[in-house]
């Protein structure tokens, strides 16, 4: 049986790992290659690197970073942030990334999903959605959670799947950095209506939050950043706890 | 020499990095003489079956691979590289493969999600040098939407359960087909690559 995946996420700015509360007040933590090695050796199932550099100049370093990471680890990893074209996809994959995550660029140019999926295969096209619950609805946001796109989250996810996305990452802006658990309702809705894997992101604060999202939804993977970076949760202990509670994990 | 065949489908450096991690150098090449003479040829690949067959054909690589196979020299296909070693696939319509192994690839028609993507447990069907040094539980990273059917069970070394039986490794003579990505499967993946290299070098 396939296992549930635990995915540490590294937000990278100008070549350094950062993590902020609700996308702001970013703090530099550590060298991304050092952290990637640490996670690969401590039972992380895959890694995600989000490049949040402000300028394109600094963004180029993310492909160099991917090359360095690929040399050091042998688990799958995803590159996201600032991927705007098929050329960017190609560069990321040639640098050794297994998957490429797109968010704002897919909203601007949905065909990017289709073209990338046809050219490189759907397995490497990840549609990342920043979702915010307001006025009783889950809405799609962009620009790091600042711009409301006036689009329903489920509708966008279904369009993404139809265009050829191979996986959906749901980042809940409401839960991000709050450490009160994942936004299970919207994750459940997505899992019930999609036939591609879904990754839950935003809100992990303790081991029970992971157990709950795996127990209460059909989600395939759970992503978190600060609880892993701060070593509040050790992945091995988390997996032992999940296994004890009948969740299938790789140990 | 360990050769990684580059025919323009997917990244070949991840496999090179993994081989380097277990202490061996490898060469990325599409030179037909080198393909025929290398100690080990890895045939990787990510993408579509038809594109893979076309690229092999257009680069005159099929003849070199056939010569290798007829000389009983090791070829290790990985993921899409494994798939093209079989009779055929139904990806985007029927397409014939190299025909080294018996079997046909069909799309998953199951309740579970497709692609079959993630870490799945490897179950041993038949003991061999490939599974030397295995732990009690062993997991490998799979990413694929088509899976092997109508194969010869005698050649099945490892498989995984995904509502249907998904063949993980097929071994026949000096031909090895690996559906999952050993280069991305952490220590278990490196162990399998090491077992192959040590057996043949």
GROMACS .gro file of C-alpha atoms in nm:
model
  452
    1UNK     CA    1   0.000   0.000   0.000
    2UNK     CA    2   0.116   0.349  -0.078
    3UNK     CA    3   0.226   0.559   0.218
    4UNK     CA    4   0.119   0.905   0.332
    5UNK     CA    5   0.394   1.156   0.262
    6UNK     CA    6   0.550   1.404   0.503
    7UNK     CA    7   0.687   1.705   0.318
    8UNK     CA    8   0.907   1.973   0.474
    9UNK     CA    9   0.887   2.299   0.281
   10UNK     CA   10   1.177   2.541   0.255
   11UNK     CA   11   1.094   2.899   0.161
   12UNK     CA   12   1.406   3.037  -0.003
   13UNK     CA   13   1.485   3.406  -0.037
   14UNK     CA   14   1.808   3.515  -0.206
   15UNK     CA   15   1.951   3.167  -0.149
   16UNK     CA   16   1.859   3.139   0.222
   17UNK     CA   17   1.577   2.949   0.395
   18UNK     CA   18   1.318   3.170   0.564
   19UNK     CA   19   0.981   3.117   0.728
   20UNK     CA   20   0.735   3.381   0.830
   21UNK     CA   21   0.400   3.400   0.996
   22UNK     CA   22   0.121   3.459   0.740
   23UNK     CA   23   0.376   3.521   0.467
   24UNK     CA   24   0.528   3.826   0.640
   25UNK     CA   25   0.807   3.905   0.891
   26UNK     CA   26   1.044   3.658   0.733
   27UNK     CA   27   1.334   3.520   0.935
   28UNK     CA   28   1.646   3.366   0.790
   29UNK     CA   29   1.707   3.021   0.938
   30UNK     CA   30   1.969   2.816   0.753
   31UNK     CA   31   2.152   2.706   0.442
   32UNK     CA   32   1.904   2.524   0.209
   33UNK     CA   33   2.151   2.254   0.102
   34UNK     CA   34   2.237   2.174   0.464
   35UNK     CA   35   1.869   2.156   0.552
   36UNK     CA   36   1.786   1.942   0.247
   37UNK     CA   37   2.050   1.689   0.350
   38UNK     CA   38   1.926   1.689   0.708
   39UNK     CA   39   1.567   1.621   0.596
   40UNK     CA   40   1.662   1.356   0.339
   41UNK     CA   41   1.845   1.170   0.616
   42UNK     CA   42   1.563   1.203   0.866
   43UNK     CA   43   1.285   1.026   0.671
   44UNK     CA   44   1.127   1.322   0.492
   45UNK     CA   45   0.945   1.174   0.190
   46UNK     CA   46   1.006   1.469  -0.038
   47UNK     CA   47   1.102   1.836  -0.018
   48UNK     CA   48   0.956   2.154  -0.158
   49UNK     CA   49   1.158   2.468  -0.227
   50UNK     CA   50   0.960   2.787  -0.278
   51UNK     CA   51   1.163   3.072  -0.413
   52UNK     CA   52   1.028   3.397  -0.275
   53UNK     CA   53   1.309   3.624  -0.399
   54UNK     CA   54   1.194   3.970  -0.494
   55UNK     CA   55   1.406   4.017  -0.804
   56UNK     CA   56   1.458   3.796  -1.108
   57UNK     CA   57   1.831   3.841  -1.063
   58UNK     CA   58   1.823   3.660  -0.730
   59UNK     CA   59   1.574   3.408  -0.859
   60UNK     CA   60   1.827   3.259  -1.101
   61UNK     CA   61   2.005   3.120  -0.798
   62UNK     CA   62   1.715   2.881  -0.733
   63UNK     CA   63   1.818   2.668  -1.032
   64UNK     CA   64   2.178   2.660  -0.906
   65UNK     CA   65   2.039   2.569  -0.567
   66UNK     CA   66   1.840   2.284  -0.725
   67UNK     CA   67   2.158   2.149  -0.884
   68UNK     CA   68   2.337   2.156  -0.548
   69UNK     CA   69   2.044   1.990  -0.374
   70UNK     CA   70   2.016   1.720  -0.643
   71UNK     CA   71   2.381   1.629  -0.586
   72UNK     CA   72   2.327   1.582  -0.214
   73UNK     CA   73   1.993   1.409  -0.174
   74UNK     CA   74   1.815   1.116  -0.334
   75UNK     CA   75   1.452   1.178  -0.251
   76UNK     CA   76   1.216   1.369  -0.481
   77UNK     CA   77   1.195   1.746  -0.462
   78UNK     CA   78   0.982   2.025  -0.605
   79UNK     CA   79   1.080   2.375  -0.711
   80UNK     CA   80   0.825   2.655  -0.700
   81UNK     CA   81   0.803   3.034  -0.697
   82UNK     CA   82   0.862   3.257  -0.997
   83UNK     CA   83   0.811   2.981  -1.256
   84UNK     CA   84   0.652   3.171  -1.545
   85UNK     CA   85   0.727   2.983  -1.862
   86UNK     CA   86   0.800   2.648  -2.024
   87UNK     CA   87   1.167   2.757  -2.026
   88UNK     CA   88   1.154   2.791  -1.646
   89UNK     CA   89   0.999   2.443  -1.624
   90UNK     CA   90   1.274   2.302  -1.840
   91UNK     CA   91   1.547   2.474  -1.636
   92UNK     CA   92   1.403   2.347  -1.307
   93UNK     CA   93   1.375   1.987  -1.434
   94UNK     CA   94   1.719   1.995  -1.594
   95UNK     CA   95   1.857   2.120  -1.262
   96UNK     CA   96   1.735   1.797  -1.104
   97UNK     CA   97   1.393   1.890  -0.966
   98UNK     CA   98   1.130   1.615  -0.998
   99UNK     CA   99   0.831   1.845  -0.995
  100UNK     CA  100   0.763   2.209  -1.063
  101UNK     CA  101   0.504   2.403  -0.871
  102UNK     CA  102   0.314   2.694  -1.025
  103UNK     CA  103   0.071   2.933  -0.862
  104UNK     CA  104   0.027   3.295  -0.984
  105UNK     CA  105   0.158   3.217  -1.332
  106UNK     CA  106  -0.104   2.942  -1.372
  107UNK     CA  107  -0.378   3.190  -1.277
  108UNK     CA  108  -0.246   3.440  -1.533
  109UNK     CA  109  -0.184   3.178  -1.804
  110UNK     CA  110  -0.375   2.853  -1.737
  111UNK     CA  111  -0.242   2.711  -2.067
  112UNK     CA  112   0.097   2.686  -1.898
  113UNK     CA  113  -0.040   2.384  -1.706
  114UNK     CA  114  -0.150   2.217  -2.029
  115UNK     CA  115   0.166   2.285  -2.226
  116UNK     CA  116   0.396   2.178  -1.942
  117UNK     CA  117   0.189   1.865  -1.879
  118UNK     CA  118   0.207   1.763  -2.246
  119UNK     CA  119   0.577   1.838  -2.274
  120UNK     CA  120   0.712   1.701  -1.946
  121UNK     CA  121   0.432   1.473  -1.823
  122UNK     CA  122   0.159   1.551  -1.572
  123UNK     CA  123   0.352   1.395  -1.285
  124UNK     CA  124   0.583   1.696  -1.268
  125UNK     CA  125   0.318   1.970  -1.287
  126UNK     CA  126   0.205   2.078  -0.940
  127UNK     CA  127  -0.069   2.338  -0.909
  128UNK     CA  128  -0.025   2.527  -0.585
  129UNK     CA  129  -0.331   2.716  -0.462
  130UNK     CA  130  -0.331   2.985  -0.192
  131UNK     CA  131  -0.677   2.965  -0.041
  132UNK     CA  132  -0.854   3.200   0.198
  133UNK     CA  133  -1.188   3.141   0.370
  134UNK     CA  134  -1.397   3.456   0.370
  135UNK     CA  135  -1.771   3.527   0.369
  136UNK     CA  136  -1.840   3.154   0.387
  137UNK     CA  137  -1.636   3.065   0.077
  138UNK     CA  138  -1.288   2.939  -0.003
  139UNK     CA  139  -1.137   3.186  -0.251
  140UNK     CA  140  -0.817   3.172  -0.458
  141UNK     CA  141  -0.554   3.433  -0.369
  142UNK     CA  142  -0.229   3.528  -0.537
  143UNK     CA  143   0.075   3.748  -0.479
  144UNK     CA  144   0.166   3.573  -0.154
  145UNK     CA  145  -0.188   3.604  -0.019
  146UNK     CA  146  -0.242   3.971  -0.102
  147UNK     CA  147  -0.465   3.959  -0.410
  148UNK     CA  148  -0.813   3.807  -0.425
  149UNK     CA  149  -0.858   3.641  -0.764
  150UNK     CA  150  -1.240   3.618  -0.725
  151UNK     CA  151  -1.229   3.248  -0.804
  152UNK     CA  152  -1.367   2.955  -0.607
  153UNK     CA  153  -1.090   2.716  -0.489
  154UNK     CA  154  -1.263   2.392  -0.591
  155UNK     CA  155  -1.350   2.532  -0.935
  156UNK     CA  156  -0.988   2.633  -0.993
  157UNK     CA  157  -0.857   2.296  -0.873
  158UNK     CA  158  -1.092   2.110  -1.110
  159UNK     CA  159  -0.985   2.334  -1.401
  160UNK     CA  160  -0.621   2.268  -1.306
  161UNK     CA  161  -0.676   1.892  -1.307
  162UNK     CA  162  -0.853   1.906  -1.644
  163UNK     CA  163  -0.566   2.109  -1.792
  164UNK     CA  164  -0.323   1.841  -1.682
  165UNK     CA  165  -0.193   1.919  -1.333
  166UNK     CA  166  -0.061   1.604  -1.164
  167UNK     CA  167  -0.096   1.721  -0.807
  168UNK     CA  168  -0.259   2.001  -0.606
  169UNK     CA  169  -0.103   2.176  -0.305
  170UNK     CA  170  -0.360   2.354  -0.094
  171UNK     CA  171  -0.209   2.632   0.116
  172UNK     CA  172  -0.460   2.766   0.363
  173UNK     CA  173  -0.383   3.132   0.430
  174UNK     CA  174  -0.616   3.124   0.732
  175UNK     CA  175  -0.418   2.842   0.896
  176UNK     CA  176  -0.068   2.934   0.782
  177UNK     CA  177   0.163   2.999   1.075
  178UNK     CA  178  -0.121   2.968   1.326
  179UNK     CA  179  -0.030   2.613   1.435
  180UNK     CA  180  -0.395   2.525   1.498
  181UNK     CA  181  -0.419   2.239   1.252
  182UNK     CA  182  -0.479   2.199   0.879
  183UNK     CA  183  -0.792   2.341   0.710
  184UNK     CA  184  -0.956   2.000   0.686
  185UNK     CA  185  -1.287   2.110   0.531
  186UNK     CA  186  -1.145   2.247   0.208
  187UNK     CA  187  -0.891   1.963   0.186
  188UNK     CA  188  -1.173   1.710   0.221
  189UNK     CA  189  -1.373   1.888  -0.049
  190UNK     CA  190  -1.077   1.879  -0.288
  191UNK     CA  191  -1.001   1.513  -0.224
  192UNK     CA  192  -1.363   1.416  -0.282
  193UNK     CA  193  -1.378   1.599  -0.614
  194UNK     CA  194  -1.036   1.536  -0.767
  195UNK     CA  195  -0.867   1.219  -0.885
  196UNK     CA  196  -0.508   1.350  -0.857
  197UNK     CA  197  -0.305   1.361  -0.532
  198UNK     CA  198  -0.361   1.650  -0.290
  199UNK     CA  199  -0.109   1.793  -0.044
  200UNK     CA  200  -0.231   1.979   0.265
  201UNK     CA  201  -0.032   2.285   0.365
  202UNK     CA  202  -0.064   2.543   0.637
  203UNK     CA  203  -0.147   2.506   1.005
  204UNK     CA  204   0.064   2.217   1.138
  205UNK     CA  205   0.148   2.278   1.503
  206UNK     CA  206   0.169   1.933   1.657
  207UNK     CA  207   0.168   1.563   1.566
  208UNK     CA  208  -0.206   1.530   1.624
  209UNK     CA  209  -0.273   1.782   1.347
  210UNK     CA  210  -0.102   1.549   1.101
  211UNK     CA  211  -0.295   1.248   1.231
  212UNK     CA  212  -0.624   1.437   1.205
  213UNK     CA  213  -0.575   1.548   0.847
  214UNK     CA  214  -0.481   1.192   0.740
  215UNK     CA  215  -0.768   1.038   0.938
  216UNK     CA  216  -1.040   1.286   0.843
  217UNK     CA  217  -0.955   1.337   0.476
  218UNK     CA  218  -0.811   1.133   0.187
  219UNK     CA  219  -0.517   1.370   0.156
  220UNK     CA  220  -0.197   1.212   0.020
  221UNK     CA  221   0.062   1.426   0.189
  222UNK     CA  222   0.103   1.694   0.454
  223UNK     CA  223   0.345   1.983   0.418
  224UNK     CA  224   0.489   2.200   0.692
  225UNK     CA  225   0.782   2.431   0.747
  226UNK     CA  226   0.844   2.596   1.083
  227UNK     CA  227   0.751   2.299   1.305
  228UNK     CA  228   1.017   2.099   1.126
  229UNK     CA  229   1.274   2.380   1.092
  230UNK     CA  230   1.248   2.467   1.463
  231UNK     CA  231   1.269   2.095   1.544
  232UNK     CA  232   0.943   2.117   1.739
  233UNK     CA  233   0.846   1.801   1.551
  234UNK     CA  234   1.097   1.537   1.446
  235UNK     CA  235   0.985   1.358   1.131
  236UNK     CA  236   1.088   1.013   1.257
  237UNK     CA  237   0.888   1.057   1.579
  238UNK     CA  238   0.595   1.195   1.383
  239UNK     CA  239   0.596   0.890   1.155
  240UNK     CA  240   0.622   0.648   1.446
  241UNK     CA  241   0.325   0.821   1.605
  242UNK     CA  242   0.126   0.803   1.279
  243UNK     CA  243   0.212   0.435   1.234
  244UNK     CA  244   0.099   0.362   1.589
  245UNK     CA  245  -0.232   0.521   1.489
  246UNK     CA  246  -0.273   0.302   1.180
  247UNK     CA  247  -0.155   0.555   0.919
  248UNK     CA  248   0.069   0.389   0.661
  249UNK     CA  249   0.405   0.569   0.648
  250UNK     CA  250   0.758   0.496   0.528
  251UNK     CA  251   0.986   0.422   0.822
  252UNK     CA  252   3.237   0.163  -1.773
  253UNK     CA  253   2.892   0.250  -1.645
  254UNK     CA  254   2.699   0.432  -1.915
  255UNK     CA  255   2.380   0.634  -1.871
  256UNK     CA  256   2.202   0.656  -2.203
  257UNK     CA  257   2.092   1.010  -2.281
  258UNK     CA  258   1.820   1.014  -2.548
  259UNK     CA  259   1.661   1.343  -2.453
  260UNK     CA  260   1.390   1.225  -2.215
  261UNK     CA  261   1.419   1.348  -1.860
  262UNK     CA  262   1.707   1.438  -1.636
  263UNK     CA  263   1.999   1.195  -1.640
  264UNK     CA  264   2.206   1.371  -1.374
  265UNK     CA  265   2.000   1.244  -1.080
  266UNK     CA  266   2.095   0.888  -1.170
  267UNK     CA  267   2.458   0.994  -1.215
  268UNK     CA  268   2.450   1.160  -0.870
  269UNK     CA  269   2.305   0.845  -0.712
  270UNK     CA  270   2.569   0.620  -0.872
  271UNK     CA  271   2.837   0.859  -0.751
  272UNK     CA  272   2.695   0.838  -0.399
  273UNK     CA  273   2.768   0.464  -0.389
  274UNK     CA  274   3.122   0.529  -0.510
  275UNK     CA  275   3.117   0.478  -0.888
  276UNK     CA  276   3.173   0.710  -1.182
  277UNK     CA  277   2.943   0.695  -1.482
  278UNK     CA  278   2.935   0.848  -1.826
  279UNK     CA  279   2.637   1.014  -1.989
  280UNK     CA  280   2.645   0.921  -2.355
  281UNK     CA  281   2.448   0.833  -2.668
  282UNK     CA  282   2.745   0.700  -2.865
  283UNK     CA  283   2.654   0.364  -3.022
  284UNK     CA  284   3.001   0.206  -2.983
  285UNK     CA  285   3.012   0.303  -2.618
  286UNK     CA  286   2.662   0.161  -2.568
  287UNK     CA  287   2.765  -0.172  -2.717
  288UNK     CA  288   3.089  -0.195  -2.515
  289UNK     CA  289   3.000  -0.054  -2.171
  290UNK     CA  290   2.991  -0.288  -1.870
  291UNK     CA  291   2.651  -0.158  -1.766
  292UNK     CA  292   2.403   0.052  -1.960
  293UNK     CA  293   2.133   0.238  -1.771
  294UNK     CA  294   1.833   0.337  -1.979
  295UNK     CA  295   1.644   0.602  -1.779
  296UNK     CA  296   1.354   0.817  -1.897
  297UNK     CA  297   1.061   1.029  -1.790
  298UNK     CA  298   0.784   1.121  -2.033
  299UNK     CA  299   0.568   0.943  -2.289
  300UNK     CA  300   0.623   0.593  -2.435
  301UNK     CA  301   0.587   0.697  -2.800
  302UNK     CA  302   0.831   0.987  -2.762
  303UNK     CA  303   1.082   0.751  -2.601
  304UNK     CA  304   1.060   0.497  -2.885
  305UNK     CA  305   1.085   0.774  -3.145
  306UNK     CA  306   1.391   0.926  -2.981
  307UNK     CA  307   1.561   0.587  -2.959
  308UNK     CA  308   1.483   0.525  -3.326
  309UNK     CA  309   1.585   0.872  -3.449
  310UNK     CA  310   1.920   0.852  -3.271
  311UNK     CA  311   1.993   0.503  -3.412
  312UNK     CA  312   2.007   0.363  -3.061
  313UNK     CA  313   1.778   0.063  -3.107
  314UNK     CA  314   2.034  -0.128  -3.310
  315UNK     CA  315   2.304  -0.065  -3.047
  316UNK     CA  316   2.072  -0.181  -2.767
  317UNK     CA  317   1.977  -0.492  -2.965
  318UNK     CA  318   2.344  -0.577  -3.018
  319UNK     CA  319   2.402  -0.544  -2.644
  320UNK     CA  320   2.108  -0.761  -2.563
  321UNK     CA  321   2.216  -1.029  -2.814
  322UNK     CA  322   2.567  -1.027  -2.663
  323UNK     CA  323   2.403  -1.089  -2.322
  324UNK     CA  324   2.533  -0.762  -2.175
  325UNK     CA  325   2.349  -0.586  -1.896
  326UNK     CA  326   2.082  -0.326  -1.970
  327UNK     CA  327   1.896  -0.163  -1.679
  328UNK     CA  328   1.580   0.023  -1.773
  329UNK     CA  329   1.436   0.267  -1.522
  330UNK     CA  330   1.076   0.396  -1.522
  331UNK     CA  331   0.998   0.484  -1.886
  332UNK     CA  332   1.330   0.323  -1.981
  333UNK     CA  333   1.196   0.003  -1.825
  334UNK     CA  334   0.865   0.031  -2.006
  335UNK     CA  335   1.018   0.051  -2.355
  336UNK     CA  336   1.198  -0.281  -2.292
  337UNK     CA  337   0.861  -0.461  -2.305
  338UNK     CA  338   0.638  -0.562  -2.596
  339UNK     CA  339   0.411  -0.261  -2.606
  340UNK     CA  340   0.219   0.015  -2.429
  341UNK     CA  341  -0.129   0.157  -2.472
  342UNK     CA  342  -0.016   0.511  -2.383
  343UNK     CA  343  -0.174   0.745  -2.645
  344UNK     CA  344  -0.275   0.446  -2.855
  345UNK     CA  345  -0.091   0.116  -2.906
  346UNK     CA  346   0.284   0.148  -2.953
  347UNK     CA  347   0.537  -0.133  -2.982
  348UNK     CA  348   0.843  -0.139  -2.758
  349UNK     CA  349   1.180  -0.313  -2.786
  350UNK     CA  350   1.024  -0.648  -2.698
  351UNK     CA  351   1.300  -0.772  -2.464
  352UNK     CA  352   1.048  -0.881  -2.200
  353UNK     CA  353   0.700  -1.024  -2.229
  354UNK     CA  354   0.433  -0.778  -2.117
  355UNK     CA  355   0.216  -0.482  -2.206
  356UNK     CA  356   0.160  -0.149  -2.027
  357UNK     CA  357  -0.196  -0.041  -1.958
  358UNK     CA  358  -0.338   0.265  -1.785
  359UNK     CA  359  -0.447   0.223  -1.423
  360UNK     CA  360  -0.819   0.152  -1.415
  361UNK     CA  361  -0.869   0.159  -1.038
  362UNK     CA  362  -1.046   0.352  -0.762
  363UNK     CA  363  -0.717   0.489  -0.627
  364UNK     CA  364  -0.562   0.803  -0.771
  365UNK     CA  365  -0.354   0.802  -1.088
  366UNK     CA  366  -0.062   0.863  -1.136
  367UNK     CA  367   0.062   0.610  -0.882
  368UNK     CA  368   0.288   0.864  -0.715
  369UNK     CA  369   0.472   0.827  -0.388
  370UNK     CA  370   0.646   0.574  -0.166
  371UNK     CA  371   0.511   0.222  -0.183
  372UNK     CA  372   0.626  -0.090  -0.001
  373UNK     CA  373   0.833  -0.337  -0.202
  374UNK     CA  374   0.716  -0.696  -0.170
  375UNK     CA  375   0.961  -0.971  -0.264
  376UNK     CA  376   0.822  -1.218  -0.519
  377UNK     CA  377   1.149  -1.396  -0.586
  378UNK     CA  378   1.483  -1.374  -0.407
  379UNK     CA  379   1.780  -1.250  -0.607
  380UNK     CA  380   2.100  -1.046  -0.578
  381UNK     CA  381   1.884  -0.738  -0.625
  382UNK     CA  382   1.729  -0.768  -0.280
  383UNK     CA  383   2.052  -0.832  -0.089
  384UNK     CA  384   2.074  -0.625   0.231
  385UNK     CA  385   1.703  -0.543   0.241
  386UNK     CA  386   1.541  -0.441   0.569
  387UNK     CA  387   1.218  -0.582   0.706
  388UNK     CA  388   1.024  -0.303   0.536
  389UNK     CA  389   1.149  -0.142   0.215
  390UNK     CA  390   0.991   0.145   0.026
  391UNK     CA  391   1.052   0.287  -0.319
  392UNK     CA  392   0.941   0.603  -0.496
  393UNK     CA  393   0.706   0.545  -0.789
  394UNK     CA  394   0.565   0.794  -1.042
  395UNK     CA  395   0.371   0.643  -1.334
  396UNK     CA  396   0.024   0.620  -1.490
  397UNK     CA  397   0.076   0.299  -1.690
  398UNK     CA  398   0.163  -0.035  -1.534
  399UNK     CA  399   0.285  -0.370  -1.654
  400UNK     CA  400   0.036  -0.648  -1.733
  401UNK     CA  401   0.058  -0.992  -1.899
  402UNK     CA  402   0.416  -1.036  -1.779
  403UNK     CA  403   0.596  -1.357  -1.695
  404UNK     CA  404   0.564  -1.413  -1.319
  405UNK     CA  405   0.890  -1.612  -1.314
  406UNK     CA  406   1.078  -1.289  -1.391
  407UNK     CA  407   0.906  -1.080  -1.125
  408UNK     CA  408   1.150  -0.993  -0.845
  409UNK     CA  409   0.963  -0.719  -0.656
  410UNK     CA  410   0.617  -0.568  -0.673
  411UNK     CA  411   0.401  -0.319  -0.488
  412UNK     CA  412   0.034  -0.323  -0.406
  413UNK     CA  413  -0.177  -0.038  -0.545
  414UNK     CA  414  -0.524  -0.191  -0.567
  415UNK     CA  415  -0.364  -0.399  -0.842
  416UNK     CA  416  -0.027  -0.575  -0.833
  417UNK     CA  417   0.228  -0.327  -0.971
  418UNK     CA  418   0.552  -0.495  -1.089
  419UNK     CA  419   0.852  -0.312  -0.942
  420UNK     CA  420   1.148  -0.507  -1.083
  421UNK     CA  421   1.161  -0.760  -1.367
  422UNK     CA  422   1.481  -0.961  -1.421
  423UNK     CA  423   1.555  -1.194  -1.711
  424UNK     CA  424   1.906  -1.301  -1.811
  425UNK     CA  425   2.106  -0.977  -1.816
  426UNK     CA  426   1.810  -0.749  -1.853
  427UNK     CA  427   1.664  -0.557  -1.561
  428UNK     CA  428   1.357  -0.337  -1.566
  429UNK     CA  429   1.280  -0.112  -1.269
  430UNK     CA  430   0.946   0.069  -1.260
  431UNK     CA  431   1.020   0.291  -0.957
  432UNK     CA  432   1.302   0.545  -0.930
  433UNK     CA  433   1.596   0.389  -0.741
  434UNK     CA  434   1.785   0.719  -0.778
  435UNK     CA  435   1.506   0.887  -0.577
  436UNK     CA  436   1.432   0.604  -0.335
  437UNK     CA  437   1.670   0.698  -0.055
  438UNK     CA  438   1.882   0.419   0.099
  439UNK     CA  439   1.677   0.131  -0.046
  440UNK     CA  440   1.720   0.273  -0.397
  441UNK     CA  441   2.095   0.315  -0.351
  442UNK     CA  442   2.117  -0.042  -0.218
  443UNK     CA  443   1.949  -0.179  -0.531
  444UNK     CA  444   2.182   0.022  -0.759
  445UNK     CA  445   2.480  -0.096  -0.557
  446UNK     CA  446   2.364  -0.460  -0.580
  447UNK     CA  447   2.340  -0.429  -0.959
  448UNK     CA  448   2.680  -0.261  -1.001
  449UNK     CA  449   2.861  -0.502  -0.766
  450UNK     CA  450   2.709  -0.802  -0.944
  451UNK     CA  451   2.825  -0.687  -1.286
  452UNK     CA  452   3.152  -0.497  -1.226
   0.00000   0.00000   0.00000
